[in-house]
Amino acid sequence: MSQPAQKQDKKPVYKPRPISGYPEWLPEVRLVEQQWMDDIRNVFESYGFCNVETPSVEELDVLLAKGETDKEIYTLSRLQADPDEDKDARLGLHFDLTVPLARYVAQHFNNLVFPFKRYQIQRVWRGERPQKGRMREFYQADIDVINVDQLPLHFDAELPAIMYRILTGLNIPPIRMQINNRKILVGYLTALGVSDITTTTRVIDKLEKIGEDAVREQLQSEAGLDNTQIDKALELAKINSADASFADAVRALGVTSEMMDEGIAELSFVMEHLQHLPEGAVLADMSVVRGLDYYTGTVYETRFIDDPDYGSICSGGRYDDLAGSYINKKLPGIGISIGFTRLFDRMVDKDLLDTGRKCPSDVLVVLPHEDRRAEVLKTAEELRARGLKVEMFHAASKLKRQLSYAERKGIPYVWFPPFEDGNPHEVKNMEKGVQYNADPSTWLPERGE
Amino acid sequence: MSQPAQKQDKKPVYKPRPISGYPEWLPEVRLVEQQWMDDIRNVFESYGFCNVETPSVEELDVLLAKGETDKEIYTLSRLQADPDEDKDARLGLHFDLTVPLARYVAQHFNNLVFPFKRYQIQRVWRGERPQKGRMREFYQADIDVINVDQLPLHFDAELPAIMYRILTGLNIPPIRMQINNRKILVGYLTALGVSDITTTTRVIDKLEKIGEDAVREQLQSEAGLDNTQIDKALELAKINSADASFADAVRALGVTSEMMDEGIAELSFVMEHLQHLPEGAVLADMSVVRGLDYYTGTVYETRFIDDPDYGSICSGGRYDDLAGSYINKKLPGIGISIGFTRLFDRMVDKDLLDTGRKCPSDVLVVLPHEDRRAEVLKTAEELRARGLKVEMFHAASKLKRQLSYAERKGIPYVWFPPFEDGNPHEVKNMEKGVQYNADPSTWLPERGE
């Protein structure tokens, strides 16, 4: 520093531009995003789930423990690293919140109470080539329950109920949750004599995307199924029901399998305990497979009813072995994740957000003359003490200018403290254009604001 | 996937350990951290500040625009990058929230309303060698006001009032904010004939840390001051006052300077408009310099009254030129930042946090028999609908086990729905050990819980 009041004489050196794949919102959009996150958090907590945050990074050994190398991991390096230093810097940004959860549970095992019910709302990073709907940095909102040895079926029904409540509270187009149990499909295929279960389920998972003909072709060419097996597999995949009646339809296919029966019983329990949700909220759907290998029971997907092709916005399932890579315990779990930014970005993109205000303020208190500053400050404090969000205008200037500021920021009320001692306070409802006397110790915004 | 019910037969491959410099909390500590963040956010918003989040990364051109290369920037690389790709991937994690703010304001200039009042609570990263109190990933909570051309002095007084309210609400040891104005020191030194202002202020900034003798020595050897200049400089640095009376003491030193007078007038305004704060809350303190070059007026530091050597936990100041590197506008601003994680970590370290609960639940509803599940679910939903945070026990089992779960999680109330139709509901206050009849449609936790 040489001159505190230096002149602005240098030219800009760099014109900032958006970074592809890294979304950023204007304040009025961020205000809605915060409201969404608050709503999600409130529902998670209303079911007693605790919050966890993990560091943005994990050791690469952790990120790669399950052999997943398709997640386009970002690694960190120091810009001015000592030449002999980088060997210890084996850190990468997490690409989901499940790997960090597994590491967290293993690391803090002795300090957690099980069943461990946690939610986690954090950014994750994937170094993908950016394209529409694919982001490099985005929020996920995850909820998981982990237990030791056995995990009660209760949670298989509670988690979708939680997510349904959240999603229908967010002012997004109508959604439906589709639920299946992988034991049904795997037991069924095994009883049919199918040997390559992994490939077969992977192909069936593409039914909606590539259509029946292509699936038939791939089931034959890639998974080695014969025509009878293909017919039977597709018959199963077409079964769905809004209640537990899918069970009869599955059994009517005439295939018997112990594992399949176990899956039917589990899914029936889940569907029965979701019957308090509105009609059409959930669907038992035999076509839902989920690509991820580690799911072993209940699986979930969630789609817009009028826009199913956008794909699942909230997915998950049950897994038998959360943290076997890190700890010698059997830790079964179940989890669902909202692709938060992917969903939010879709609403921004379709102009479906209600973005009125540019700031959280309820009230702007005007400053009529400089010599009323103490009075104005007192009024603002009085309103704040009663829980209102209050800006005090920053400099005495024309009222028109102060009102225009409130208008441009979307502040719904402008407060006029007495311009002279003894006069009453007044408040103006900016939307209605109505102004009236008000007492700062009792006034409240009108209902419905 | 081959077998949904696979056995746990593989051994752990990796024992997770903490990553140095990346703090992570147990759920009961995170619960308090969330409460802190909520409190901070609520105060920021009660003054009408809007929230902004920027991506975790900026282009390196942006991070390096001010020539700051001492911030140990982390850069990103893709683990499996195409060989010809890395040239475009010039991204680094942000090391503070001011550089992103400058870029944000320049980039979105036409869509913002000025004065632009924003808060930002995000993680920042610095690839420092980890040591006590130095973290590689930590939260900052920043508040800034940016305007075009001129920024009213109003904000110089409002910002410390906001921060004082926040810090005294956080249940931390008593703090005091020290405020100065760099125009006083710079004007004064210039009038004394000091030529190397930058070095001189940098040395004076170390007064508290290295003591008067060392400062004298360095002012001579490094800044080239003579004995008279050194005496005069130290005389100024010793002046402080809880109100605007510092002005008389400064003027009594007999040095005259227009810039100094400007600084005195500004700081007097700030102190006068902070007199509504409790006694001892703020101190006009001529020894406060702040090392950063870009401050040009008011500067702030905040220390624990009983532990000043821990250094400043909340600092900032006024700058003339926020975004001159990115836009051809004069954008003066003022900001203060809480070193959130550094402060929180200190409280964890000193065992000063009140960490009672391991989850947010107010109530655990017990499940006495499997055939009461629907009844229990209904009770839990009824309590939730009234705003309570409610867990339903996940499986019918011995009451002792269910009560023990509540105890270990720190859930304050256990709810007993009727074990048979027609019987009353009961609730148990776990801390007091008292159990009584209660109606789920009207019951509330007792006051003071």
PDB file of N, CA, C and O in Angstrom, chain A residues 267-300:
ATOM      1  N   LEU A 267     -40.290 -56.607  -0.566  1.00  0.00           N
ATOM      2  CA  LEU A 267     -40.924 -55.522  -1.316  1.00  0.00           C
ATOM      3  C   LEU A 267     -42.387 -55.359  -0.901  1.00  0.00           C
ATOM      4  O   LEU A 267     -42.901 -54.234  -0.855  1.00  0.00           O
ATOM      5  N   SER A 268     -43.044 -56.483  -0.565  1.00  0.00           N
ATOM      6  CA  SER A 268     -44.426 -56.387  -0.087  1.00  0.00           C
ATOM      7  C   SER A 268     -44.494 -55.592   1.216  1.00  0.00           C
ATOM      8  O   SER A 268     -45.349 -54.727   1.391  1.00  0.00           O
ATOM      9  N   PHE A 269     -43.561 -55.882   2.127  1.00  0.00           N
ATOM     10  CA  PHE A 269     -43.499 -55.131   3.382  1.00  0.00           C
ATOM     11  C   PHE A 269     -43.346 -53.635   3.097  1.00  0.00           C
ATOM     12  O   PHE A 269     -44.052 -52.795   3.652  1.00  0.00           O
ATOM     13  N   VAL A 270     -42.424 -53.306   2.215  1.00  0.00           N
ATOM     14  CA  VAL A 270     -42.159 -51.897   1.889  1.00  0.00           C
ATOM     15  C   VAL A 270     -43.413 -51.244   1.318  1.00  0.00           C
ATOM     16  O   VAL A 270     -43.826 -50.162   1.763  1.00  0.00           O
ATOM     17  N   MET A 271     -44.058 -51.907   0.347  1.00  0.00           N
ATOM     18  CA  MET A 271     -45.234 -51.310  -0.296  1.00  0.00           C
ATOM     19  C   MET A 271     -46.391 -51.173   0.699  1.00  0.00           C
ATOM     20  O   MET A 271     -47.100 -50.167   0.694  1.00  0.00           O
ATOM     21  N   GLU A 272     -46.545 -52.180   1.544  1.00  0.00           N
ATOM     22  CA  GLU A 272     -47.618 -52.081   2.549  1.00  0.00           C
ATOM     23  C   GLU A 272     -47.406 -50.901   3.485  1.00  0.00           C
ATOM     24  O   GLU A 272     -48.361 -50.228   3.871  1.00  0.00           O
ATOM     25  N   HIS A 273     -46.160 -50.649   3.833  1.00  0.00           N
ATOM     26  CA  HIS A 273     -45.882 -49.562   4.782  1.00  0.00           C
ATOM     27  C   HIS A 273     -45.708 -48.216   4.100  1.00  0.00           C
ATOM     28  O   HIS A 273     -45.297 -47.242   4.739  1.00  0.00           O
ATOM     29  N   LEU A 274     -46.005 -48.165   2.803  1.00  0.00           N
ATOM     30  CA  LEU A 274     -46.027 -46.872   2.108  1.00  0.00           C
ATOM     31  C   LEU A 274     -47.442 -46.514   1.676  1.00  0.00           C
ATOM     32  O   LEU A 274     -47.643 -45.537   0.952  1.00  0.00           O
ATOM     33  N   GLN A 275     -48.413 -47.293   2.120  1.00  0.00           N
ATOM     34  CA  GLN A 275     -49.781 -47.044   1.668  1.00  0.00           C
ATOM     35  C   GLN A 275     -50.378 -45.773   2.266  1.00  0.00           C
ATOM     36  O   GLN A 275     -51.429 -45.314   1.835  1.00  0.00           O
ATOM     37  N   HIS A 276     -49.706 -45.162   3.257  1.00  0.00           N
ATOM     38  CA  HIS A 276     -50.203 -43.888   3.790  1.00  0.00           C
ATOM     39  C   HIS A 276     -49.862 -42.730   2.855  1.00  0.00           C
ATOM     40  O   HIS A 276     -50.359 -41.632   3.038  1.00  0.00           O
ATOM     41  N   LEU A 277     -49.011 -42.977   1.858  1.00  0.00           N
ATOM     42  CA  LEU A 277     -48.701 -41.911   0.897  1.00  0.00           C
ATOM     43  C   LEU A 277     -49.848 -41.765  -0.105  1.00  0.00           C
ATOM     44  O   LEU A 277     -50.642 -42.683  -0.291  1.00  0.00           O
ATOM     45  N   PRO A 278     -49.941 -40.589  -0.764  1.00  0.00           N
ATOM     46  CA  PRO A 278     -51.032 -40.391  -1.736  1.00  0.00           C
ATOM     47  C   PRO A 278     -50.982 -41.428  -2.862  1.00  0.00           C
ATOM     48  O   PRO A 278     -49.916 -41.962  -3.188  1.00  0.00           O
ATOM     49  N   GLU A 279     -52.141 -41.672  -3.448  1.00  0.00           N
ATOM     50  CA  GLU A 279     -52.221 -42.621  -4.554  1.00  0.00           C
ATOM     51  C   GLU A 279     -51.274 -42.191  -5.684  1.00  0.00           C
ATOM     52  O   GLU A 279     -51.205 -41.015  -6.020  1.00  0.00           O
ATOM     53  N   GLY A 280     -50.555 -43.156  -6.240  1.00  0.00           N
ATOM     54  CA  GLY A 280     -49.657 -42.848  -7.342  1.00  0.00           C
ATOM     55  C   GLY A 280     -48.280 -42.381  -6.907  1.00  0.00           C
ATOM     56  O   GLY A 280     -47.411 -42.128  -7.742  1.00  0.00           O
ATOM     57  N   ALA A 281     -48.061 -42.258  -5.608  1.00  0.00           N
ATOM     58  CA  ALA A 281     -46.770 -41.773  -5.108  1.00  0.00           C
ATOM     59  C   ALA A 281     -45.661 -42.778  -5.383  1.00  0.00           C
ATOM     60  O   ALA A 281     -44.571 -42.415  -5.818  1.00  0.00           O
ATOM     61  N   VAL A 282     -45.963 -44.044  -5.122  1.00  0.00           N
ATOM     62  CA  VAL A 282     -44.943 -45.080  -5.286  1.00  0.00           C
ATOM     63  C   VAL A 282     -45.486 -46.218  -6.142  1.00  0.00           C
ATOM     64  O   VAL A 282     -46.688 -46.476  -6.168  1.00  0.00           O
ATOM     65  N   LEU A 283     -44.574 -46.865  -6.831  1.00  0.00           N
ATOM     66  CA  LEU A 283     -44.930 -47.960  -7.711  1.00  0.00           C
ATOM     67  C   LEU A 283     -43.927 -49.091  -7.503  1.00  0.00           C
ATOM     68  O   LEU A 283     -42.715 -48.860  -7.584  1.00  0.00           O
ATOM     69  N   ALA A 284     -44.429 -50.286  -7.203  1.00  0.00           N
ATOM     70  CA  ALA A 284     -43.547 -51.458  -7.228  1.00  0.00           C
ATOM     71  C   ALA A 284     -43.329 -51.790  -8.696  1.00  0.00           C
ATOM     72  O   ALA A 284     -44.293 -52.043  -9.412  1.00  0.00           O
ATOM     73  N   ASP A 285     -42.083 -51.761  -9.152  1.00  0.00           N
ATOM     74  CA  ASP A 285     -41.824 -51.807 -10.596  1.00  0.00           C
ATOM     75  C   ASP A 285     -40.658 -52.754 -10.880  1.00  0.00           C
ATOM     76  O   ASP A 285     -39.505 -52.457 -10.573  1.00  0.00           O
ATOM     77  N   MET A 286     -40.998 -53.901 -11.497  1.00  0.00           N
ATOM     78  CA  MET A 286     -39.990 -54.948 -11.736  1.00  0.00           C
ATOM     79  C   MET A 286     -38.960 -54.557 -12.789  1.00  0.00           C
ATOM     80  O   MET A 286     -37.985 -55.276 -13.000  1.00  0.00           O
ATOM     81  N   SER A 287     -39.168 -53.437 -13.464  1.00  0.00           N
ATOM     82  CA  SER A 287     -38.187 -53.032 -14.482  1.00  0.00           C
ATOM     83  C   SER A 287     -37.035 -52.222 -13.883  1.00  0.00           C
ATOM     84  O   SER A 287     -36.044 -51.950 -14.559  1.00  0.00           O
ATOM     85  N   VAL A 288     -37.170 -51.832 -12.623  1.00  0.00           N
ATOM     86  CA  VAL A 288     -36.105 -51.023 -12.002  1.00  0.00           C
ATOM     87  C   VAL A 288     -34.973 -51.936 -11.555  1.00  0.00           C
ATOM     88  O   VAL A 288     -35.186 -52.864 -10.768  1.00  0.00           O
ATOM     89  N   VAL A 289     -33.783 -51.694 -12.050  1.00  0.00           N
ATOM     90  CA  VAL A 289     -32.655 -52.564 -11.742  1.00  0.00           C
ATOM     91  C   VAL A 289     -31.543 -51.806 -11.013  1.00  0.00           C
ATOM     92  O   VAL A 289     -30.956 -52.293 -10.067  1.00  0.00           O
ATOM     93  N   ARG A 290     -31.273 -50.591 -11.394  1.00  0.00           N
ATOM     94  CA  ARG A 290     -30.127 -49.786 -10.946  1.00  0.00           C
ATOM     95  C   ARG A 290     -28.829 -50.438 -11.393  1.00  0.00           C
ATOM     96  O   ARG A 290     -28.539 -51.583 -11.052  1.00  0.00           O
ATOM     97  N   GLY A 291     -28.051 -49.682 -12.096  1.00  0.00           N
ATOM     98  CA  GLY A 291     -26.825 -50.234 -12.649  1.00  0.00           C
ATOM     99  C   GLY A 291     -25.790 -50.652 -11.619  1.00  0.00           C
ATOM    100  O   GLY A 291     -25.030 -51.591 -11.831  1.00  0.00           O
ATOM    101  N   LEU A 292     -25.763 -49.990 -10.473  1.00  0.00           N
ATOM    102  CA  LEU A 292     -24.649 -50.207  -9.554  1.00  0.00           C
ATOM    103  C   LEU A 292     -24.643 -51.612  -8.974  1.00  0.00           C
ATOM    104  O   LEU A 292     -25.643 -52.125  -8.506  1.00  0.00           O
ATOM    105  N   ASP A 293     -23.471 -52.192  -8.990  1.00  0.00           N
ATOM    106  CA  ASP A 293     -23.317 -53.581  -8.582  1.00  0.00           C
ATOM    107  C   ASP A 293     -23.600 -53.839  -7.124  1.00  0.00           C
ATOM    108  O   ASP A 293     -23.961 -54.938  -6.741  1.00  0.00           O
ATOM    109  N   TYR A 294     -23.386 -52.811  -6.280  1.00  0.00           N
ATOM    110  CA  TYR A 294     -23.389 -53.166  -4.858  1.00  0.00           C
ATOM    111  C   TYR A 294     -24.763 -53.236  -4.219  1.00  0.00           C
ATOM    112  O   TYR A 294     -24.882 -53.636  -3.066  1.00  0.00           O
ATOM    113  N   TYR A 295     -25.820 -52.891  -4.943  1.00  0.00           N
ATOM    114  CA  TYR A 295     -27.162 -53.037  -4.362  1.00  0.00           C
ATOM    115  C   TYR A 295     -27.546 -54.503  -4.287  1.00  0.00           C
ATOM    116  O   TYR A 295     -27.314 -55.269  -5.222  1.00  0.00           O
ATOM    117  N   THR A 296     -28.176 -54.874  -3.176  1.00  0.00           N
ATOM    118  CA  THR A 296     -28.459 -56.294  -2.950  1.00  0.00           C
ATOM    119  C   THR A 296     -29.912 -56.556  -2.569  1.00  0.00           C
ATOM    120  O   THR A 296     -30.286 -57.703  -2.386  1.00  0.00           O
ATOM    121  N   GLY A 297     -30.719 -55.526  -2.403  1.00  0.00           N
ATOM    122  CA  GLY A 297     -32.122 -55.739  -2.026  1.00  0.00           C
ATOM    123  C   GLY A 297     -32.972 -54.658  -2.660  1.00  0.00           C
ATOM    124  O   GLY A 297     -32.982 -54.492  -3.866  1.00  0.00           O
ATOM    125  N   THR A 298     -33.674 -53.895  -1.800  1.00  0.00           N
ATOM    126  CA  THR A 298     -34.528 -52.811  -2.272  1.00  0.00           C
ATOM    127  C   THR A 298     -33.720 -51.820  -3.125  1.00  0.00           C
ATOM    128  O   THR A 298     -32.594 -51.476  -2.777  1.00  0.00           O
ATOM    129  N   VAL A 299     -34.320 -51.395  -4.226  1.00  0.00           N
ATOM    130  CA  VAL A 299     -33.720 -50.315  -5.037  1.00  0.00           C
ATOM    131  C   VAL A 299     -34.799 -49.288  -5.372  1.00  0.00           C
ATOM    132  O   VAL A 299     -35.988 -49.621  -5.468  1.00  0.00           O
ATOM    133  N   TYR A 300     -34.345 -48.037  -5.533  1.00  0.00           N
ATOM    134  CA  TYR A 300     -35.268 -46.923  -5.771  1.00  0.00           C
ATOM    135  C   TYR A 300     -34.838 -46.101  -6.983  1.00  0.00           C
ATOM    136  O   TYR A 300     -33.655 -45.870  -7.202  1.00  0.00           O
TER     137      TYR A 300
END
